[in-house]
Short mmCIF file of C-alpha atoms in Angstrom, two decimals:
data_model
loop_
_atom_site.label_atom_id
_atom_site.label_comp_id
_atom_site.label_asym_id
_atom_site.label_seq_id
_atom_site.Cartn_x
_atom_site.Cartn_y
_atom_site.Cartn_z
CA MET A 1 -41.81 -12.05 7.14
CA THR A 2 -39.25 -14.75 6.37
CA LYS A 3 -35.83 -14.40 7.94
CA ILE A 4 -32.44 -15.42 6.71
CA ASN A 5 -29.29 -15.81 8.71
CA VAL A 6 -26.21 -13.89 7.62
CA GLU A 7 -22.84 -13.17 9.29
CA ILE A 8 -21.58 -9.68 9.30
CA ASP A 9 -17.88 -9.31 10.17
CA GLY A 10 -18.05 -12.39 12.33
CA LEU A 11 -21.37 -11.73 13.97
CA VAL A 12 -24.43 -13.76 13.11
CA CYS A 13 -27.87 -12.16 12.83
CA ALA A 14 -31.21 -12.78 11.32
CA VAL A 15 -32.43 -10.33 8.67
CA GLU A 16 -35.39 -9.99 6.38
CA ALA A 17 -35.35 -12.32 3.39
CA GLU A 18 -35.27 -9.38 0.88
CA SER A 19 -32.45 -7.64 2.68
CA THR A 20 -29.65 -5.88 0.72
CA ILE A 21 -26.19 -5.10 1.60
CA SER A 22 -27.02 -1.57 2.53
CA ASP A 23 -29.52 -2.88 5.12
CA ALA A 24 -26.94 -5.02 6.73
CA VAL A 25 -23.84 -2.69 6.72
CA PRO A 26 -25.03 -0.40 9.63
CA LEU A 27 -26.41 -3.09 11.94
CA PHE A 28 -23.28 -3.30 14.13
CA GLY A 29 -21.76 0.02 13.72
CA HIS A 30 -18.47 -1.36 12.07
CA PRO A 31 -16.19 0.98 10.20
CA TYR A 32 -17.38 1.54 6.48
CA ALA A 33 -16.06 4.34 4.22
CA SER A 34 -18.63 5.66 1.70
CA GLY A 35 -18.05 4.04 -1.71
CA ALA A 36 -15.85 1.30 -0.57
CA SER A 37 -16.43 -2.32 -1.55
CA VAL A 38 -17.61 -4.96 0.76
CA CYS A 39 -17.17 -8.70 0.33
CA VAL A 40 -19.84 -11.34 0.16
CA VAL A 41 -18.51 -14.80 0.66
CA LYS A 42 -20.28 -18.26 0.06
CA LYS A 43 -18.65 -21.65 0.74
CA LYS A 44 -17.75 -23.71 -2.11
CA THR A 45 -18.98 -27.22 -2.56
CA LYS A 46 -16.25 -29.91 -2.94
CA GLU A 47 -17.05 -30.07 -6.63
CA GLU A 48 -16.18 -26.56 -6.93
CA SER A 49 -13.00 -26.59 -4.99
CA ALA A 50 -9.91 -25.78 -7.07
CA PRO A 51 -6.96 -28.23 -7.09
CA THR A 52 -3.96 -27.28 -5.15
CA LYS A 53 -1.28 -25.47 -7.20
CA GLU A 54 1.17 -24.38 -4.54
CA PHE A 55 3.65 -26.63 -2.66
CA THR A 56 6.09 -25.86 0.09
CA ILE A 57 9.30 -27.82 -0.12
CA GLN A 58 11.41 -27.87 2.98
CA THR A 59 15.20 -28.44 2.18
CA SER A 60 18.16 -28.65 4.47
CA LYS A 61 19.08 -25.07 3.13
CA GLY A 62 15.66 -23.54 3.68
CA VAL A 63 12.25 -23.48 1.97
CA LEU A 64 11.35 -23.61 -1.77
CA VAL A 65 7.84 -22.81 -2.87
CA ILE A 66 6.55 -23.88 -6.24
CA GLU A 67 3.36 -23.15 -8.22
CA LEU A 68 2.10 -25.59 -10.80
CA LYS A 69 1.34 -24.18 -14.19
CA ASP A 70 -1.45 -26.57 -14.96
CA PRO A 71 -2.64 -29.00 -12.27
CA ASN A 72 -3.93 -31.33 -15.01
CA SER A 73 -0.78 -31.66 -17.06
CA ILE A 74 1.19 -34.96 -17.31
CA SER A 75 4.10 -33.82 -15.05
CA SER A 76 1.74 -32.23 -12.60
CA GLN A 77 -0.18 -35.54 -12.35
CA ILE A 78 3.05 -37.37 -11.82
CA TRP A 79 3.96 -34.80 -9.17
CA MET A 80 0.57 -35.16 -7.39
CA LYS A 81 1.07 -38.94 -7.12
CA ASN A 82 4.78 -38.91 -5.87
CA TYR A 83 5.35 -35.64 -4.07
CA SER A 84 4.95 -37.02 -0.60
CA ASN A 85 7.61 -39.59 -1.18
CA LEU A 86 10.22 -37.31 -2.87
CA LYS A 87 12.56 -37.04 0.26
CA PHE A 88 15.67 -37.30 -1.84
CA PRO A 89 19.17 -35.68 -1.79
CA VAL A 90 20.71 -33.47 -4.33
CA LEU A 91 21.83 -35.68 -7.08
CA LEU A 92 23.56 -33.15 -9.40
CA GLU A 93 24.33 -29.50 -8.93
CA ASN A 94 25.98 -27.15 -11.47
CA SER A 95 25.73 -23.55 -12.69
CA ASN A 96 22.60 -24.40 -14.67
CA ALA A 97 20.44 -26.48 -12.41
CA VAL A 98 19.87 -28.53 -9.24
CA SER A 99 18.38 -31.90 -9.37
CA PHE A 100 16.94 -34.20 -6.59
CA GLY A 101 16.28 -37.98 -6.97
CA PRO A 102 16.19 -40.34 -8.60
CA PHE A 103 12.76 -41.93 -8.29
CA GLU A 104 10.80 -44.25 -10.64
CA CYS A 105 8.04 -42.98 -12.99
CA ASP A 106 6.37 -43.99 -16.11
CA TYR A 107 6.06 -41.60 -19.09
CA ASP A 108 6.99 -41.03 -22.60
CA VAL A 109 10.39 -39.42 -22.70
CA GLN A 110 10.98 -36.54 -24.98
CA LYS A 111 14.45 -36.64 -26.48
CA ALA A 112 14.93 -32.98 -27.59
CA ASN A 113 17.25 -30.19 -26.74
CA LYS A 114 14.94 -27.48 -25.12
CA ARG A 115 15.27 -23.98 -23.81
CA PHE A 116 14.76 -23.63 -20.14
CA ARG A 117 14.34 -20.39 -18.16
CA LYS A 118 15.45 -19.25 -14.69
CA PHE A 119 13.36 -20.79 -11.78
CA ASP A 120 11.70 -23.30 -14.23
CA VAL A 121 10.79 -26.66 -12.45
CA LEU A 122 10.64 -29.89 -14.39
CA LEU A 123 11.07 -33.64 -14.34
CA GLY A 124 13.80 -35.27 -16.20
CA ALA A 125 14.80 -38.86 -16.95
CA GLY A 126 18.46 -39.81 -16.28
CA GLY A 127 19.83 -41.53 -19.32
CA PHE A 128 16.27 -41.08 -20.79
CA ASP A 129 15.03 -43.85 -18.45
CA PRO A 130 11.85 -42.62 -16.49
CA ALA A 131 12.90 -45.14 -13.84
CA GLN A 132 15.69 -42.70 -13.03
CA THR A 133 13.62 -39.54 -12.88
CA THR A 134 14.79 -36.42 -11.16
CA LEU A 135 13.13 -33.22 -9.89
CA ILE A 136 15.09 -30.36 -11.50
CA PHE A 137 15.23 -26.74 -10.65
CA CYS A 138 16.76 -24.24 -13.16
CA LYS A 139 19.05 -21.68 -11.79
CA LYS A 140 19.48 -19.76 -15.05
CA GLU A 141 18.42 -19.72 -18.69
CA HIS A 142 20.01 -22.56 -20.63
CA TYR A 143 19.51 -25.13 -23.28
CA ALA A 144 19.43 -28.89 -22.16
CA GLU A 145 18.20 -32.30 -23.20
CA TYR A 146 16.72 -33.64 -19.89
CA GLY A 147 14.17 -36.21 -21.11
CA THR A 148 11.05 -34.67 -19.82
CA PRO A 149 7.52 -35.61 -20.25
CA ALA A 150 5.62 -34.03 -23.08
CA ASP A 151 4.66 -31.05 -21.17
CA GLY A 152 8.19 -30.11 -20.19
CA VAL A 153 8.21 -27.40 -17.58
CA PHE A 154 5.39 -28.02 -14.94
CA ALA A 155 6.02 -25.51 -12.20
CA THR A 156 7.78 -22.24 -11.32
CA LEU A 157 9.92 -21.48 -8.30
CA ILE A 158 7.96 -18.50 -6.74
CA ALA A 159 9.73 -18.15 -3.40
CA GLY A 160 12.87 -19.31 -1.64
CA ARG A 161 15.01 -18.39 -4.86
CA THR A 162 18.04 -17.36 -2.79
CA ASN A 163 17.78 -20.87 -0.99
CA LEU A 164 18.12 -22.37 -4.41
CA GLU A 165 21.67 -20.97 -4.80
CA LYS A 166 22.72 -22.43 -1.52
CA LEU A 167 21.88 -26.06 -2.31
CA LYS A 168 24.87 -28.29 -2.86
CA ARG A 169 25.60 -32.06 -2.94
CA GLY A 170 24.60 -33.48 0.47
CA ASP A 171 21.71 -31.28 0.91
CA VAL A 172 18.27 -33.05 1.03
CA ILE A 173 14.47 -32.57 0.64
CA GLU A 174 13.11 -33.00 4.17
CA SER A 175 9.38 -32.51 3.40
CA ILE A 176 6.89 -31.38 0.78
CA GLU A 177 3.43 -30.06 1.79
CA PRO A 178 0.59 -28.65 -0.42
CA HIS A 179 -0.09 -25.11 0.57
CA LYS A 180 -3.76 -24.07 0.75
CA GLU A 181 -4.60 -20.44 0.98
CA ASP A 182 -7.01 -19.66 3.74
CA ASP A 183 -9.76 -18.60 1.32
CA ALA A 184 -8.95 -21.34 -1.33
CA ASP A 185 -12.17 -23.20 -0.49
CA LEU A 186 -14.28 -20.16 -0.68
CA LYS A 187 -16.18 -18.34 -3.37
CA GLY A 188 -16.93 -14.77 -3.11
CA PHE A 189 -17.05 -11.34 -4.67
CA CYS A 190 -16.36 -7.82 -3.77
CA THR A 191 -18.94 -4.93 -4.75
CA SER A 192 -19.48 -1.41 -4.07
CA ASP A 193 -23.09 -1.83 -5.13
CA LEU A 194 -24.90 -1.97 -1.88
CA SER A 195 -28.31 -2.84 -3.45
CA VAL A 196 -27.14 -6.44 -3.86
CA ARG A 197 -29.47 -8.77 -2.18
CA LEU A 198 -28.16 -11.20 0.50
CA GLU A 199 -28.83 -14.88 0.71
CA ASP A 200 -29.20 -17.28 3.57
CA GLY A 201 -25.61 -18.24 4.87
CA ASP A 202 -23.90 -15.41 3.32
CA ARG A 203 -20.89 -13.91 5.05
CA LEU A 204 -20.53 -10.07 4.80
CA ILE A 205 -17.11 -8.61 5.42
CA THR A 206 -17.35 -4.67 5.50
CA TYR A 207 -13.95 -3.71 6.67
CA ALA A 208 -10.24 -5.05 7.21
CA GLU A 209 -8.65 -4.55 10.66
CA ILE A 210 -4.81 -3.96 10.34
CA GLU A 211 -2.72 -4.50 13.43
CA LEU A 212 0.40 -2.54 12.94
CA SER A 213 3.88 -3.98 14.04
CA PRO A 214 5.59 -2.33 17.06
CA HIS A 215 8.90 -3.06 15.25
CA SER A 216 7.92 -0.79 12.36
CA PRO A 217 6.96 2.72 13.78
CA LYS A 218 7.98 4.68 10.64
CA GLY A 219 6.41 2.18 8.15
CA ALA A 220 3.17 2.13 10.33
CA GLU A 221 3.09 5.94 10.03
CA THR A 222 3.33 5.52 6.31
CA PHE A 223 0.41 3.23 6.31
CA TYR A 224 -1.62 5.71 8.49
CA ALA A 225 -0.96 8.25 5.85
CA LEU A 226 -1.87 5.88 3.10
CA THR A 227 -5.29 5.10 4.68
CA LYS A 228 -6.11 8.63 6.00
CA ASP A 229 -9.54 8.55 4.29
CA GLY A 230 -10.24 5.15 5.86
CA THR A 231 -9.63 2.99 2.73
CA TYR A 232 -6.98 0.86 1.09
CA GLN A 233 -7.02 1.31 -2.71
CA ILE A 234 -5.93 -1.53 -5.01
CA HIS A 235 -3.85 -0.31 -7.97
CA SER A 236 -2.23 -3.61 -8.95
CA THR A 237 -2.91 -7.18 -8.24
CA ALA A 238 -0.97 -10.58 -8.64
CA PHE A 239 -1.39 -13.89 -7.19
CA ALA A 240 0.55 -13.26 -4.20
CA PHE A 241 -0.37 -9.63 -3.37
CA ARG A 242 -2.69 -6.49 -3.63
CA SER A 243 -0.79 -3.21 -3.72
CA ASP A 244 -1.77 0.38 -3.00
CA ASP A 245 0.57 2.57 -4.98
CA THR A 246 -0.61 6.03 -3.63
CA LEU A 247 2.61 6.76 -1.94
CA GLN A 248 5.00 5.24 -4.48
CA GLY A 249 8.19 7.16 -4.59
CA GLU A 250 7.94 8.25 -0.91
CA PRO A 251 10.80 7.22 1.19
CA CYS A 252 10.51 4.74 4.09
CA ASP A 253 13.07 3.04 6.35
CA TYR A 254 13.58 -0.50 6.30
CA GLU A 255 12.66 -1.77 9.84
CA ASN A 256 11.31 -5.38 10.16
CA PHE A 257 12.65 -8.44 8.41
CA GLU A 258 10.01 -11.10 8.72
CA PRO A 259 8.24 -13.71 6.30
CA ARG A 260 5.40 -12.32 4.25
CA LYS A 261 2.67 -14.83 5.34
CA THR A 262 -0.79 -14.46 3.95
CA GLY A 263 -2.20 -11.31 5.51
CA THR A 264 1.11 -9.51 5.93
CA VAL A 265 1.24 -5.81 5.18
CA SER A 266 4.57 -4.67 3.88
CA ILE A 267 6.22 -1.70 2.24
CA ARG A 268 8.92 -1.53 -0.42
CA THR A 269 11.83 0.42 0.77
CA ALA A 270 14.14 0.42 -2.14
CA GLY A 271 14.21 0.04 -5.90
CA THR A 272 11.45 0.29 -8.36
CA GLY A 273 8.22 0.73 -6.60
CA ARG A 274 9.65 2.19 -3.47
CA GLY A 275 6.83 3.31 -1.25
CA ARG A 276 4.26 0.81 -2.52
CA VAL A 277 2.36 -0.90 0.29
CA TYR A 278 1.45 -4.62 -0.26
CA ILE A 279 -1.14 -7.03 1.35
CA SER A 280 0.11 -10.62 0.82
CA THR A 281 -2.46 -13.01 -0.47
CA ALA A 282 -0.08 -15.98 -0.38
CA ASN A 283 2.91 -16.96 1.81
CA ARG A 284 6.21 -15.64 0.62
CA ALA A 285 9.73 -15.61 2.15
CA SER A 286 11.32 -12.49 3.96
CA SER A 287 12.75 -9.90 1.58
CA LEU A 288 15.48 -7.28 2.07
CA LEU A 289 13.41 -4.90 -0.05
CA HIS A 290 10.03 -5.34 1.85
CA SER A 291 9.80 -4.16 5.37
CA VAL A 292 6.90 -5.82 7.17
CA ILE A 293 4.62 -3.15 8.88
CA GLY A 294 1.60 -5.11 10.03
CA HIS A 295 -0.91 -7.88 9.54
CA VAL A 296 -4.55 -8.15 8.56
CA VAL A 297 -6.41 -9.52 11.63
CA HIS A 298 -9.87 -9.34 10.29
CA GLY A 299 -11.38 -9.07 6.79
CA MET A 300 -8.68 -10.85 4.70
CA GLU A 301 -11.49 -11.75 2.39
CA LEU A 302 -11.47 -8.16 1.12
CA PRO A 303 -8.04 -7.98 -0.33
CA TYR A 304 -8.25 -11.69 -1.41
CA PHE A 305 -11.41 -11.08 -3.63
CA SER A 306 -10.75 -7.44 -4.50
CA GLY A 307 -9.46 -6.57 -8.05
CA ALA A 308 -7.56 -3.49 -9.50
CA GLY A 309 -9.36 -0.35 -9.21
CA GLY A 310 -11.31 -1.27 -6.08
CA LYS A 311 -10.97 -0.13 -2.49
CA PHE A 312 -12.14 -1.28 0.91
CA SER A 313 -12.53 0.10 4.34
CA VAL A 314 -9.76 -0.32 6.96
CA GLU A 315 -9.38 0.09 10.56
CA THR A 316 -5.88 0.57 12.20
CA SER A 317 -4.86 -0.87 15.46
CA PRO A 318 -3.78 1.12 17.39
CA PRO A 319 -5.61 4.23 16.08
CA HIS A 320 -3.52 6.95 14.66
CA ILE A 321 -2.09 9.63 16.99
CA MET A 322 -1.33 12.53 14.55
CA LEU A 323 -1.83 15.84 16.40
CA LEU A 324 -0.59 18.30 13.63
CA GLY A 325 -3.38 20.64 12.52
CA HIS A 326 -5.25 20.23 15.77
CA THR A 327 -5.52 22.40 18.89
CA LEU A 328 -3.74 21.78 22.23
CA GLU A 329 -7.18 21.34 23.85
CA GLU A 330 -8.34 18.74 21.37
CA SER A 331 -5.00 16.88 21.68
CA LYS A 332 -5.04 16.79 25.47
CA GLU A 333 -8.46 15.42 25.51
CA LEU A 334 -7.40 12.40 23.12
CA LEU A 335 -4.22 11.74 24.93
CA ASP A 336 -5.90 11.37 28.34
CA THR A 337 -7.86 8.61 26.82
CA VAL A 338 -4.83 6.57 25.92
CA ASP A 339 -2.68 7.62 29.14
CA VAL A 340 -0.04 9.60 27.39
CA LYS A 341 1.58 12.53 28.99
CA PHE A 342 1.19 15.70 27.00
CA LEU A 343 3.90 18.42 26.86
CA HIS A 344 3.73 21.48 24.74
CA ASP A 345 5.76 24.54 23.82
CA GLY A 346 5.04 27.73 21.84
CA TYR A 347 1.80 29.57 21.54
CA ASP A 348 -1.02 28.56 23.84
CA GLY A 349 -3.66 31.08 22.99
CA PRO A 350 -7.23 30.53 22.07
CA ASP A 351 -6.55 30.21 18.30
CA ASN A 352 -3.64 27.75 18.58
CA VAL A 353 -2.69 24.97 16.02
CA ILE A 354 -0.13 22.29 16.58
CA VAL A 355 2.51 22.12 13.82
CA ASP A 356 5.02 19.70 15.14
CA GLN A 357 5.06 16.63 17.42
CA ASP A 358 7.93 14.37 19.01
CA PRO A 359 7.96 11.44 18.68
CA ALA A 360 6.46 11.80 15.19
CA THR A 361 5.14 8.48 14.93
CA THR A 362 1.99 6.80 16.77
CA LEU A 363 3.78 3.72 17.99
CA GLU A 364 6.66 5.61 19.47
CA VAL A 365 4.33 8.01 21.31
CA LEU A 366 2.50 5.05 22.80
CA GLN A 367 5.80 3.21 23.70
CA LYS A 368 7.40 6.38 25.30
CA GLY A 369 4.04 7.33 27.10
CA GLU A 370 4.47 11.02 26.36
CA VAL A 371 4.53 13.53 23.40
CA PHE A 372 5.88 16.94 22.99
CA VAL A 373 4.13 19.38 20.63
CA THR A 374 4.77 22.85 19.30
CA ALA A 375 1.87 25.24 18.61
CA VAL A 376 1.61 28.35 16.66
CA PRO A 377 -1.11 31.05 16.20
CA ARG A 378 -3.46 29.99 13.52
CA SER A 379 -2.47 32.98 11.58
CA LYS A 380 0.63 31.10 10.63
CA LEU A 381 -1.46 28.45 8.96
CA ILE A 382 -2.01 28.84 5.18
CA GLU A 383 -4.83 26.99 3.61
CA VAL A 384 -4.27 25.86 0.00
CA GLU A 385 -6.57 24.24 -2.70
CA PHE A 386 -4.55 22.32 -5.33
CA TYR A 387 -5.55 22.16 -9.16
CA TYR A 388 -4.97 18.39 -9.36
CA ASP A 389 -6.63 18.38 -12.84
CA LEU A 390 -4.22 20.99 -14.20
CA ALA A 391 -0.83 20.40 -12.70
CA PRO A 392 -0.69 16.96 -11.02
CA LYS A 393 2.97 16.31 -11.38
CA THR A 394 4.15 19.74 -10.04
CA ILE A 395 1.65 19.28 -7.11
CA GLU A 396 3.22 15.82 -6.47
CA PHE A 397 6.55 17.58 -6.36
CA PHE A 398 5.40 20.28 -3.85
CA ARG A 399 3.52 17.94 -1.56
CA HIS A 400 6.61 15.56 -1.47
CA ALA A 401 8.97 18.58 -0.73
CA ILE A 402 6.98 19.61 2.34
CA GLU A 403 6.05 16.21 3.42
CA LEU A 404 2.33 17.05 2.87
CA LYS A 405 1.74 13.56 1.30
CA THR A 406 2.45 11.85 4.68
CA LYS A 407 1.48 14.74 7.22
CA PRO A 408 -1.54 16.84 7.46
CA ILE A 409 0.56 19.99 7.85
CA GLY A 410 3.75 20.89 5.88
CA ALA A 411 6.19 23.61 6.82
CA LEU A 412 7.51 26.18 4.40
CA PRO A 413 10.28 28.74 5.14
CA SER A 414 9.90 32.20 3.49
CA SER A 415 12.91 33.13 1.37
CA MET A 416 12.04 36.71 -0.02
CA ILE A 417 9.18 39.09 0.52
CA TYR A 418 8.74 42.31 -1.64
CA GLU A 419 5.66 44.43 -2.26
CA ASP A 420 2.91 41.96 -2.70
CA THR A 421 5.00 38.96 -3.45
CA TYR A 422 5.86 36.08 -1.09
CA ILE A 423 8.63 33.56 -2.11
CA PHE A 424 9.38 30.38 -0.24
CA LYS A 425 11.84 27.48 -0.48
CA ALA A 426 11.15 24.03 0.91
CA GLU A 427 13.99 22.66 3.35
CA LYS A 428 13.92 19.29 1.26
CA GLU A 429 15.89 19.76 -1.96
CA ALA A 430 13.49 17.69 -3.87
CA GLU A 431 14.31 19.34 -7.18
CA LYS A 432 17.76 17.66 -6.96
CA TYR A 433 16.03 14.24 -7.87
CA LYS A 434 12.71 15.17 -9.15
CA GLU A 435 11.83 16.79 -12.43
CA ILE A 436 9.62 19.91 -12.68
CA MET A 437 8.55 20.04 -16.24
CA PRO A 438 6.49 23.03 -17.46
CA GLU A 439 3.00 22.42 -16.51
CA ASN A 440 -0.17 24.75 -16.34
CA THR A 441 1.98 27.77 -17.31
CA PRO A 442 0.03 31.05 -17.15
CA LYS A 443 -0.97 32.74 -20.54
CA ASP A 444 -2.12 36.38 -20.03
CA VAL A 445 -2.39 36.82 -16.29
CA VAL A 446 -1.65 35.31 -12.96
CA LYS A 447 -4.40 35.92 -10.56
CA ALA A 448 -4.00 37.14 -7.08
CA CYS A 449 -3.56 34.25 -4.61
CA ASP A 450 -2.32 31.76 -7.31
CA LEU A 451 0.36 29.56 -5.92
CA GLY A 452 3.16 28.91 -8.36
CA VAL A 453 6.34 26.92 -8.63
CA THR A 454 9.34 27.67 -10.72
CA ASN A 455 9.96 24.98 -13.30
CA GLN A 456 13.21 23.59 -14.48
CA SER A 457 13.39 26.13 -17.48
CA ALA A 458 14.66 28.49 -14.91
CA LYS A 459 17.74 28.40 -12.63
CA ARG A 460 15.74 28.79 -9.44
CA MET A 461 13.69 25.76 -10.03
CA GLY A 462 11.69 24.61 -7.04
CA TYR A 463 10.87 27.94 -5.53
CA VAL A 464 7.36 28.57 -4.58
CA GLY A 465 5.54 31.90 -4.63
CA VAL A 466 2.24 33.70 -4.24
CA ARG A 467 1.11 37.29 -5.20
CA LEU A 468 -1.60 39.16 -3.49
CA ALA A 469 -2.59 41.08 -6.66
CA ASP A 470 -3.09 40.13 -10.40
CA GLU A 471 0.05 40.16 -12.50
CA SER A 472 0.45 40.21 -16.34
CA MET A 473 4.18 40.00 -16.70
CA PHE A 474 5.86 37.68 -14.06
CA GLY A 475 4.62 34.70 -12.16
CA PRO A 476 4.29 34.28 -8.34
CA THR A 477 8.17 33.56 -8.00
CA GLY A 478 9.18 36.40 -10.14
CA GLU A 479 9.92 34.31 -13.21
CA LYS A 480 8.49 34.65 -16.58
CA PHE A 481 5.18 32.89 -17.45
CA ASP A 482 6.89 29.88 -19.26
CA ALA A 483 9.09 29.17 -16.20
CA THR A 484 6.02 29.09 -13.76
CA ASN A 485 3.64 26.23 -13.04
CA ILE A 486 0.43 27.23 -11.26
CA ILE A 487 -0.45 24.50 -8.86
CA GLY A 488 -3.40 25.90 -6.84
CA ARG A 489 -4.44 28.94 -4.74
CA VAL A 490 -4.16 30.33 -1.33
CA LEU A 491 -7.50 30.47 0.45
CA ASN A 492 -6.68 32.83 3.30
CA PRO A 493 -4.09 35.40 1.91
CA GLU A 494 -4.60 37.72 4.96
CA ASN A 495 -2.40 35.40 6.98
CA LEU A 496 0.56 36.21 4.67
CA LYS A 497 0.52 40.02 5.43
CA THR A 498 2.38 39.82 8.67
CA LEU A 499 5.00 37.52 7.45
CA GLU A 500 8.67 38.51 7.43
CA GLU A 501 11.68 37.12 5.59
CA GLY A 502 12.85 33.99 7.32
CA ASP A 503 9.49 33.19 8.93
CA ARG A 504 8.04 29.82 8.51
CA ILE A 505 4.53 29.29 7.46
CA TYR A 506 2.42 26.03 7.82
CA ILE A 507 0.52 24.66 4.71
CA LYS A 508 -2.75 22.69 5.15
CA GLU A 509 -4.52 21.30 2.11
CA VAL A 510 -8.22 22.08 1.68
CA TYR A 511 -9.86 19.50 -0.54
CA GLY A 512 -11.53 20.91 -3.50
CA GLU A 513 -13.52 19.25 -6.28
CA SER A 514 -10.50 18.22 -8.28
CA ALA A 515 -8.93 16.63 -5.17
CA LYS A 516 -12.16 14.63 -4.72
CA ARG A 517 -12.34 13.46 -8.20
CA LEU A 518 -8.71 12.57 -8.73
CA ILE A 519 -7.34 11.49 -5.27
CA LEU A 520 -10.32 9.96 -3.66
CA GLY A 521 -11.90 8.62 -6.75
CA ILE A 522 -15.48 9.58 -5.63
CA LYS A 523 -18.47 11.44 -7.34
CA THR A 524 -18.75 14.99 -6.32
CA GLY A 525 -21.72 17.11 -5.66
CA ASP A 526 -23.59 15.10 -2.89
CA ASP A 527 -20.28 13.93 -1.06
CA SER A 528 -19.40 17.15 0.59
CA GLU A 529 -19.20 15.25 3.91
CA ILE A 530 -16.07 13.32 2.60
CA GLY A 531 -14.17 16.59 2.39
CA ASP A 532 -15.07 17.55 6.02
CA GLU A 533 -14.01 14.03 6.89
CA LEU A 534 -10.51 14.63 5.45
CA ASP A 535 -10.31 17.92 6.96
CA ASN A 536 -10.62 16.60 10.47
CA GLU A 537 -8.36 13.46 9.82
CA SER A 538 -6.00 11.89 12.15
CA LEU A 539 -7.41 12.73 15.57
CA GLN A 540 -9.09 9.38 16.24
CA LYS A 541 -10.11 8.05 19.57
CA PRO A 542 -9.87 4.44 20.33
CA ALA A 543 -12.80 2.20 19.42
CA GLY A 544 -15.52 2.58 21.93
CA GLU A 545 -14.70 5.95 23.25
#
């Protein structure tokens, strides 16, 4: 049969002419998560190439980056003809704007008082003479009569905004260069439909490899938690980024101040959107709100061509070393392969399970060359299935409070035990800054093993409880039904029976159908293997082992 040549993650191979994506994906054994999108890329012809819209202006006070609104507008055309020769000093500077020039142009001057917004970029004619044209950057919203061409504002300052405030008389433009994104001359698409047929010359990208920064051990650990199912989900997009908002609201320390070049992975550490993770799809300046945690070293086409609602497979380098939830024996086998010394304390019987590790982050473990873990009997481990479709907000509160959003095991100290009732209180006092509105409150009866959280209609909000028998009067925390939010159920209640007040239990989530629907965004029924995959997360061997 006829063969066609395709490139799969950088490796060229010949496949049958009727081959589909599903035929090509497994050929080299590259990482691919079921249901994730892959990217098919084709080279654009010159006629299809988009005009450059972004320019980097190097000044004596730092970089300014502008983006043209319409490359075909009058001002943009003037800019395109002249930008390489605009190495001019600051002509005027005040609280409203900074201008560079002058230089000679030819256009019809508009004599009108117009409104300009902060970070607008325009051309203005000094004395309404286009031979005295200046390049103007607006520092705040104001009205002025600059003598612009008919289109007025032709660009926006998109990066280097703090540098704009530094510019004074005596500063100069040193150079102006057009910026082309790495994929600007490509055309492609992302799809999760693996029945799409491939054509000769197609490039297929099945996964993105993220190399995590040694300067950001805590941020890297957040990224491991974010991608524990092997995918990066895209919740929002803009010209300069694709963000995964799964862990929005989770705290993360600022660790690494670095420019956000195309392919940079960063996490917002403060303000609105704290905990969001970004992949940069355009060059941007460093930010005091965005800590750089890694870089895409393969498969940048996936975030570049992906849209909101999609997800793609990721592989992290180095692989995640998260020992919580695993046995001492499993962990020692892994650590021997990466030459890390293994120290342990606590229970070492045949049914042990690790509940703590120090250092807590993969990068610190590798840098130190050793890790110390604590293990307990498996009887201390409580398995919980959450009702995501019934109490999503309270579950988010609980998982945040015991750090189950970023770790596979969460700790929960017992507060009170009586008869068949067990009440707990998380060490993190999340109720002081998070609401617990009534949600999925019981009606007639609380079933045995239901897990409840006291909501904010009662004084002891944030307490967690479970009963081992049905109850028709009070919830699992001893509160009335309307003060109780039912968030899930305990699957192994027998492990509670030996518990004493002050003891600590350890929570492990078991992924039920609602978790697969609402967290993973997959169809249930034939995808039980994905639940197994998540139950065995975070004990990865290096590639090739």
